[in-house]
């Protein structure tokens, strides 16, 4: 079946640094990918839609300058958390729709811990 | 975003019993729904989906029921096993842009 990977799986960083998370669709192309954030014991909250070759669209309340998204190819989207702070610590998950199958696959998630 | 909620935040069942997890959604324009299973520290795993032109769909040990009149769907797991212990989310899609909005989640615990 379709696979979506994320890298890294876990990152610990100091407050004020920037962290880049990669999302790849391994055996299919995705012109659109989605980024979610999940706090402990909570649901997934959609942050933004990553669009290949154009700007990402952000959900209400999500700072676009804080969470930079780049979708440079049909198989790769990156989320950069800029000037990370402890409150940005969360589980970040990406997903990609598999159009032929008409469904959506999720990556394994990236745990970000900001000290 | 959309509002998708669940009736029960936690559910405990005996191994071998059937489990029913419920979900209410608020957007009558939603036409595609997916149930996901999420184990601790992992990404959501697709279980089963259903489109709005259906009211029931069956998979292996799982059945999803959709009631568009009251905007409710449920996930039934037959002969629940310890490996079914996880958090289950329903997610809805309005067919535009492929964004999915997730419900609160139900934590299922299977008692051996």
PDB file of N, CA, C and O in Angstrom, chain B residues 57-112:
ATOM      1  N   UNK B  57     -20.746  -0.116   5.643  1.00  0.00           N
ATOM      2  CA  UNK B  57     -19.630  -0.719   4.921  1.00  0.00           C
ATOM      3  C   UNK B  57     -18.922  -1.657   5.872  1.00  0.00           C
ATOM      4  O   UNK B  57     -18.683  -1.316   7.037  1.00  0.00           O
ATOM      5  N   UNK B  58     -18.567  -2.821   5.364  1.00  0.00           N
ATOM      6  CA  UNK B  58     -17.932  -3.822   6.224  1.00  0.00           C
ATOM      7  C   UNK B  58     -16.528  -4.118   5.759  1.00  0.00           C
ATOM      8  O   UNK B  58     -16.229  -4.167   4.570  1.00  0.00           O
ATOM      9  N   UNK B  59     -15.674  -4.327   6.755  1.00  0.00           N
ATOM     10  CA  UNK B  59     -14.321  -4.776   6.480  1.00  0.00           C
ATOM     11  C   UNK B  59     -14.059  -6.025   7.288  1.00  0.00           C
ATOM     12  O   UNK B  59     -14.984  -6.699   7.737  1.00  0.00           O
ATOM     13  N   UNK B  60     -12.789  -6.278   7.515  1.00  0.00           N
ATOM     14  CA  UNK B  60     -12.451  -7.436   8.336  1.00  0.00           C
ATOM     15  C   UNK B  60     -12.662  -7.096   9.793  1.00  0.00           C
ATOM     16  O   UNK B  60     -11.967  -6.268  10.356  1.00  0.00           O
ATOM     17  N   UNK B  61     -13.629  -7.679  10.410  1.00  0.00           N
ATOM     18  CA  UNK B  61     -13.997  -7.472  11.830  1.00  0.00           C
ATOM     19  C   UNK B  61     -14.500  -6.073  12.116  1.00  0.00           C
ATOM     20  O   UNK B  61     -14.847  -5.753  13.249  1.00  0.00           O
ATOM     21  N   UNK B  62     -14.520  -5.186  11.164  1.00  0.00           N
ATOM     22  CA  UNK B  62     -15.011  -3.835  11.398  1.00  0.00           C
ATOM     23  C   UNK B  62     -16.155  -3.497  10.462  1.00  0.00           C
ATOM     24  O   UNK B  62     -16.200  -3.959   9.326  1.00  0.00           O
ATOM     25  N   UNK B  63     -17.069  -2.701  11.001  1.00  0.00           N
ATOM     26  CA  UNK B  63     -18.206  -2.220  10.225  1.00  0.00           C
ATOM     27  C   UNK B  63     -18.398  -0.753  10.549  1.00  0.00           C
ATOM     28  O   UNK B  63     -18.336  -0.365  11.723  1.00  0.00           O
ATOM     29  N   UNK B  64     -18.613   0.057   9.544  1.00  0.00           N
ATOM     30  CA  UNK B  64     -18.920   1.466   9.765  1.00  0.00           C
ATOM     31  C   UNK B  64     -20.355   1.705   9.314  1.00  0.00           C
ATOM     32  O   UNK B  64     -20.782   1.234   8.264  1.00  0.00           O
ATOM     33  N   UNK B  65     -21.089   2.397  10.158  1.00  0.00           N
ATOM     34  CA  UNK B  65     -22.465   2.764   9.859  1.00  0.00           C
ATOM     35  C   UNK B  65     -22.567   4.275   9.775  1.00  0.00           C
ATOM     36  O   UNK B  65     -21.995   4.992  10.602  1.00  0.00           O
ATOM     37  N   UNK B  66     -23.274   4.761   8.783  1.00  0.00           N
ATOM     38  CA  UNK B  66     -23.436   6.201   8.599  1.00  0.00           C
ATOM     39  C   UNK B  66     -24.912   6.551   8.586  1.00  0.00           C
ATOM     40  O   UNK B  66     -25.693   5.974   7.826  1.00  0.00           O
ATOM     41  N   UNK B  67     -25.295   7.476   9.420  1.00  0.00           N
ATOM     42  CA  UNK B  67     -26.665   7.977   9.458  1.00  0.00           C
ATOM     43  C   UNK B  67     -26.622   9.465   9.145  1.00  0.00           C
ATOM     44  O   UNK B  67     -26.327  10.297  10.012  1.00  0.00           O
ATOM     45  N   UNK B  68     -26.899   9.794   7.903  1.00  0.00           N
ATOM     46  CA  UNK B  68     -26.788  11.188   7.469  1.00  0.00           C
ATOM     47  C   UNK B  68     -27.907  12.040   8.054  1.00  0.00           C
ATOM     48  O   UNK B  68     -27.764  13.248   8.201  1.00  0.00           O
ATOM     49  N   UNK B  69     -29.016  11.431   8.381  1.00  0.00           N
ATOM     50  CA  UNK B  69     -30.148  12.188   8.925  1.00  0.00           C
ATOM     51  C   UNK B  69     -29.779  12.871  10.226  1.00  0.00           C
ATOM     52  O   UNK B  69     -30.122  14.034  10.446  1.00  0.00           O
ATOM     53  N   UNK B  70     -29.073  12.139  11.074  1.00  0.00           N
ATOM     54  CA  UNK B  70     -28.675  12.706  12.365  1.00  0.00           C
ATOM     55  C   UNK B  70     -27.185  13.010  12.418  1.00  0.00           C
ATOM     56  O   UNK B  70     -26.647  13.318  13.481  1.00  0.00           O
ATOM     57  N   UNK B  71     -26.514  12.911  11.276  1.00  0.00           N
ATOM     58  CA  UNK B  71     -25.090  13.208  11.178  1.00  0.00           C
ATOM     59  C   UNK B  71     -24.279  12.433  12.218  1.00  0.00           C
ATOM     60  O   UNK B  71     -23.589  13.000  13.071  1.00  0.00           O
ATOM     61  N   UNK B  72     -24.371  11.139  12.089  1.00  0.00           N
ATOM     62  CA  UNK B  72     -23.735  10.260  13.059  1.00  0.00           C
ATOM     63  C   UNK B  72     -23.119   9.069  12.339  1.00  0.00           C
ATOM     64  O   UNK B  72     -23.709   8.519  11.397  1.00  0.00           O
ATOM     65  N   UNK B  73     -21.933   8.692  12.776  1.00  0.00           N
ATOM     66  CA  UNK B  73     -21.379   7.443  12.276  1.00  0.00           C
ATOM     67  C   UNK B  73     -20.790   6.655  13.432  1.00  0.00           C
ATOM     68  O   UNK B  73     -20.466   7.224  14.492  1.00  0.00           O
ATOM     69  N   UNK B  74     -20.682   5.369  13.219  1.00  0.00           N
ATOM     70  CA  UNK B  74     -20.165   4.501  14.260  1.00  0.00           C
ATOM     71  C   UNK B  74     -19.214   3.477  13.659  1.00  0.00           C
ATOM     72  O   UNK B  74     -19.276   3.160  12.475  1.00  0.00           O
ATOM     73  N   UNK B  75     -18.339   3.016  14.512  1.00  0.00           N
ATOM     74  CA  UNK B  75     -17.395   1.961  14.141  1.00  0.00           C
ATOM     75  C   UNK B  75     -17.658   0.781  15.055  1.00  0.00           C
ATOM     76  O   UNK B  75     -17.639   0.928  16.279  1.00  0.00           O
ATOM     77  N   UNK B  76     -17.936  -0.344  14.467  1.00  0.00           N
ATOM     78  CA  UNK B  76     -18.159  -1.557  15.232  1.00  0.00           C
ATOM     79  C   UNK B  76     -16.981  -2.496  15.007  1.00  0.00           C
ATOM     80  O   UNK B  76     -16.618  -2.762  13.871  1.00  0.00           O
ATOM     81  N   UNK B  77     -16.430  -2.977  16.095  1.00  0.00           N
ATOM     82  CA  UNK B  77     -15.326  -3.932  16.028  1.00  0.00           C
ATOM     83  C   UNK B  77     -15.826  -5.242  16.617  1.00  0.00           C
ATOM     84  O   UNK B  77     -16.250  -5.289  17.783  1.00  0.00           O
ATOM     85  N   UNK B  78     -15.792  -6.274  15.828  1.00  0.00           N
ATOM     86  CA  UNK B  78     -16.262  -7.580  16.283  1.00  0.00           C
ATOM     87  C   UNK B  78     -15.135  -8.339  16.980  1.00  0.00           C
ATOM     88  O   UNK B  78     -13.972  -8.233  16.606  1.00  0.00           O
ATOM     89  N   UNK B  79     -15.507  -9.086  18.015  1.00  0.00           N
ATOM     90  CA  UNK B  79     -14.546  -9.943  18.720  1.00  0.00           C
ATOM     91  C   UNK B  79     -13.278  -9.173  19.047  1.00  0.00           C
ATOM     92  O   UNK B  79     -12.172  -9.527  18.610  1.00  0.00           O
ATOM     93  N   UNK B  80     -13.435  -8.112  19.826  1.00  0.00           N
ATOM     94  CA  UNK B  80     -12.330  -7.209  20.121  1.00  0.00           C
ATOM     95  C   UNK B  80     -11.159  -7.948  20.743  1.00  0.00           C
ATOM     96  O   UNK B  80     -11.331  -8.802  21.622  1.00  0.00           O
ATOM     97  N   UNK B  81      -9.973  -7.607  20.288  1.00  0.00           N
ATOM     98  CA  UNK B  81      -8.741  -8.248  20.736  1.00  0.00           C
ATOM     99  C   UNK B  81      -7.845  -7.239  21.447  1.00  0.00           C
ATOM    100  O   UNK B  81      -7.971  -6.030  21.224  1.00  0.00           O
ATOM    101  N   UNK B  82      -6.914  -7.697  22.265  1.00  0.00           N
ATOM    102  CA  UNK B  82      -6.009  -6.756  22.955  1.00  0.00           C
ATOM    103  C   UNK B  82      -5.276  -5.828  21.990  1.00  0.00           C
ATOM    104  O   UNK B  82      -5.019  -4.665  22.320  1.00  0.00           O
ATOM    105  N   UNK B  83      -4.968  -6.307  20.804  1.00  0.00           N
ATOM    106  CA  UNK B  83      -4.302  -5.472  19.815  1.00  0.00           C
ATOM    107  C   UNK B  83      -5.160  -4.349  19.269  1.00  0.00           C
ATOM    108  O   UNK B  83      -4.653  -3.462  18.579  1.00  0.00           O
ATOM    109  N   UNK B  84      -6.433  -4.373  19.598  1.00  0.00           N
ATOM    110  CA  UNK B  84      -7.332  -3.292  19.167  1.00  0.00           C
ATOM    111  C   UNK B  84      -7.256  -2.097  20.118  1.00  0.00           C
ATOM    112  O   UNK B  84      -7.819  -1.041  19.815  1.00  0.00           O
ATOM    113  N   UNK B  85      -6.591  -2.266  21.246  1.00  0.00           N
ATOM    114  CA  UNK B  85      -6.470  -1.153  22.191  1.00  0.00           C
ATOM    115  C   UNK B  85      -5.712  -0.007  21.535  1.00  0.00           C
ATOM    116  O   UNK B  85      -4.577  -0.178  21.080  1.00  0.00           O
ATOM    117  N   UNK B  86      -6.343   1.141  21.459  1.00  0.00           N
ATOM    118  CA  UNK B  86      -5.763   2.312  20.796  1.00  0.00           C
ATOM    119  C   UNK B  86      -6.755   3.454  20.920  1.00  0.00           C
ATOM    120  O   UNK B  86      -7.817   3.305  21.527  1.00  0.00           O
ATOM    121  N   UNK B  87      -6.404   4.585  20.338  1.00  0.00           N
ATOM    122  CA  UNK B  87      -7.345   5.697  20.232  1.00  0.00           C
ATOM    123  C   UNK B  87      -7.918   5.677  18.812  1.00  0.00           C
ATOM    124  O   UNK B  87      -7.179   5.516  17.842  1.00  0.00           O
ATOM    125  N   UNK B  88      -9.218   5.820  18.724  1.00  0.00           N
ATOM    126  CA  UNK B  88      -9.895   5.782  17.437  1.00  0.00           C
ATOM    127  C   UNK B  88     -10.470   7.151  17.130  1.00  0.00           C
ATOM    128  O   UNK B  88     -11.123   7.777  17.974  1.00  0.00           O
ATOM    129  N   UNK B  89     -10.212   7.614  15.915  1.00  0.00           N
ATOM    130  CA  UNK B  89     -10.708   8.903  15.462  1.00  0.00           C
ATOM    131  C   UNK B  89     -11.592   8.722  14.239  1.00  0.00           C
ATOM    132  O   UNK B  89     -11.270   7.930  13.351  1.00  0.00           O
ATOM    133  N   UNK B  90     -12.647   9.505  14.182  1.00  0.00           N
ATOM    134  CA  UNK B  90     -13.352   9.637  12.915  1.00  0.00           C
ATOM    135  C   UNK B  90     -12.880  10.946  12.291  1.00  0.00           C
ATOM    136  O   UNK B  90     -12.536  11.894  12.994  1.00  0.00           O
ATOM    137  N   UNK B  91     -12.843  10.974  10.979  1.00  0.00           N
ATOM    138  CA  UNK B  91     -12.444  12.179  10.269  1.00  0.00           C
ATOM    139  C   UNK B  91     -13.404  12.396   9.117  1.00  0.00           C
ATOM    140  O   UNK B  91     -13.827  11.440   8.466  1.00  0.00           O
ATOM    141  N   UNK B  92     -13.737  13.659   8.875  1.00  0.00           N
ATOM    142  CA  UNK B  92     -14.686  13.968   7.814  1.00  0.00           C
ATOM    143  C   UNK B  92     -14.040  14.837   6.756  1.00  0.00           C
ATOM    144  O   UNK B  92     -13.106  15.584   7.019  1.00  0.00           O
ATOM    145  N   UNK B  93     -14.589  14.732   5.572  1.00  0.00           N
ATOM    146  CA  UNK B  93     -14.074  15.446   4.414  1.00  0.00           C
ATOM    147  C   UNK B  93     -15.253  15.950   3.612  1.00  0.00           C
ATOM    148  O   UNK B  93     -16.222  15.243   3.389  1.00  0.00           O
ATOM    149  N   UNK B  94     -15.172  17.222   3.209  1.00  0.00           N
ATOM    150  CA  UNK B  94     -16.294  17.799   2.467  1.00  0.00           C
ATOM    151  C   UNK B  94     -16.125  17.646   0.962  1.00  0.00           C
ATOM    152  O   UNK B  94     -16.951  18.113   0.202  1.00  0.00           O
ATOM    153  N   UNK B  95     -15.041  17.016   0.563  1.00  0.00           N
ATOM    154  CA  UNK B  95     -14.850  16.782  -0.855  1.00  0.00           C
ATOM    155  C   UNK B  95     -14.130  17.902  -1.562  1.00  0.00           C
ATOM    156  O   UNK B  95     -13.806  17.799  -2.717  1.00  0.00           O
ATOM    157  N   UNK B  96     -13.856  18.994  -0.839  1.00  0.00           N
ATOM    158  CA  UNK B  96     -13.130  20.092  -1.477  1.00  0.00           C
ATOM    159  C   UNK B  96     -11.758  20.226  -0.822  1.00  0.00           C
ATOM    160  O   UNK B  96     -11.669  20.370   0.389  1.00  0.00           O
ATOM    161  N   UNK B  97     -10.719  20.118  -1.592  1.00  0.00           N
ATOM    162  CA  UNK B  97      -9.374  20.311  -1.056  1.00  0.00           C
ATOM    163  C   UNK B  97      -8.814  19.126  -0.313  1.00  0.00           C
ATOM    164  O   UNK B  97      -7.669  19.145   0.101  1.00  0.00           O
ATOM    165  N   UNK B  98      -9.628  18.112  -0.113  1.00  0.00           N
ATOM    166  CA  UNK B  98      -9.162  16.890   0.543  1.00  0.00           C
ATOM    167  C   UNK B  98      -8.735  17.063   1.983  1.00  0.00           C
ATOM    168  O   UNK B  98      -8.104  16.207   2.545  1.00  0.00           O
ATOM    169  N   UNK B  99      -9.053  18.179   2.629  1.00  0.00           N
ATOM    170  CA  UNK B  99      -8.725  18.296   4.042  1.00  0.00           C
ATOM    171  C   UNK B  99      -9.645  17.397   4.854  1.00  0.00           C
ATOM    172  O   UNK B  99     -10.822  17.277   4.570  1.00  0.00           O
ATOM    173  N   UNK B 100      -9.051  16.779   5.866  1.00  0.00           N
ATOM    174  CA  UNK B 100      -9.835  15.989   6.802  1.00  0.00           C
ATOM    175  C   UNK B 100      -9.807  16.660   8.164  1.00  0.00           C
ATOM    176  O   UNK B 100      -8.769  17.118   8.622  1.00  0.00           O
ATOM    177  N   UNK B 101     -10.937  16.701   8.796  1.00  0.00           N
ATOM    178  CA  UNK B 101     -11.027  17.245  10.141  1.00  0.00           C
ATOM    179  C   UNK B 101     -11.371  16.101  11.078  1.00  0.00           C
ATOM    180  O   UNK B 101     -12.268  15.306  10.813  1.00  0.00           O
ATOM    181  N   UNK B 102     -10.629  16.063  12.182  1.00  0.00           N
ATOM    182  CA  UNK B 102     -10.712  14.938  13.094  1.00  0.00           C
ATOM    183  C   UNK B 102     -11.609  15.210  14.286  1.00  0.00           C
ATOM    184  O   UNK B 102     -11.668  16.329  14.786  1.00  0.00           O
ATOM    185  N   UNK B 103     -12.254  14.166  14.745  1.00  0.00           N
ATOM    186  CA  UNK B 103     -13.010  14.228  15.980  1.00  0.00           C
ATOM    187  C   UNK B 103     -12.095  14.137  17.187  1.00  0.00           C
ATOM    188  O   UNK B 103     -10.881  14.024  17.070  1.00  0.00           O
ATOM    189  N   UNK B 104     -12.712  14.162  18.357  1.00  0.00           N
ATOM    190  CA  UNK B 104     -11.978  14.208  19.617  1.00  0.00           C
ATOM    191  C   UNK B 104     -11.164  12.944  19.861  1.00  0.00           C
ATOM    192  O   UNK B 104     -10.065  13.002  20.389  1.00  0.00           O
ATOM    193  N   UNK B 105     -11.702  11.802  19.481  1.00  0.00           N
ATOM    194  CA  UNK B 105     -11.006  10.550  19.727  1.00  0.00           C
ATOM    195  C   UNK B 105     -11.629   9.768  20.867  1.00  0.00           C
ATOM    196  O   UNK B 105     -12.120  10.350  21.838  1.00  0.00           O
ATOM    197  N   UNK B 106     -11.625   8.458  20.748  1.00  0.00           N
ATOM    198  CA  UNK B 106     -12.069   7.563  21.822  1.00  0.00           C
ATOM    199  C   UNK B 106     -10.948   6.591  22.119  1.00  0.00           C
ATOM    200  O   UNK B 106     -10.421   5.955  21.209  1.00  0.00           O
ATOM    201  N   UNK B 107     -10.603   6.503  23.383  1.00  0.00           N
ATOM    202  CA  UNK B 107      -9.559   5.572  23.794  1.00  0.00           C
ATOM    203  C   UNK B 107     -10.200   4.235  24.127  1.00  0.00           C
ATOM    204  O   UNK B 107     -10.998   4.139  25.056  1.00  0.00           O
ATOM    205  N   UNK B 108      -9.863   3.221  23.368  1.00  0.00           N
ATOM    206  CA  UNK B 108     -10.413   1.882  23.579  1.00  0.00           C
ATOM    207  C   UNK B 108      -9.396   1.027  24.325  1.00  0.00           C
ATOM    208  O   UNK B 108      -8.241   0.904  23.905  1.00  0.00           O
ATOM    209  N   UNK B 109      -9.838   0.443  25.420  1.00  0.00           N
ATOM    210  CA  UNK B 109      -9.000  -0.474  26.190  1.00  0.00           C
ATOM    211  C   UNK B 109      -9.665  -1.837  26.206  1.00  0.00           C
ATOM    212  O   UNK B 109     -10.840  -1.951  26.574  1.00  0.00           O
ATOM    213  N   UNK B 110      -8.929  -2.840  25.793  1.00  0.00           N
ATOM    214  CA  UNK B 110      -9.452  -4.204  25.774  1.00  0.00           C
ATOM    215  C   UNK B 110      -8.892  -4.947  26.979  1.00  0.00           C
ATOM    216  O   UNK B 110      -7.674  -5.051  27.144  1.00  0.00           O
ATOM    217  N   UNK B 111      -9.780  -5.460  27.785  1.00  0.00           N
ATOM    218  CA  UNK B 111      -9.394  -6.162  29.012  1.00  0.00           C
ATOM    219  C   UNK B 111      -9.268  -7.650  28.717  1.00  0.00           C
ATOM    220  O   UNK B 111     -10.225  -8.258  28.270  1.00  0.00           O
ATOM    221  N   UNK B 112      -8.091  -8.220  28.949  1.00  0.00           N
ATOM    222  CA  UNK B 112      -7.890  -9.639  28.624  1.00  0.00           C
ATOM    223  C   UNK B 112      -8.763 -10.541  29.496  1.00  0.00           C
ATOM    224  O   UNK B 112      -9.101 -10.213  30.620  1.00  0.00           O
TER     225      UNK B 112
END
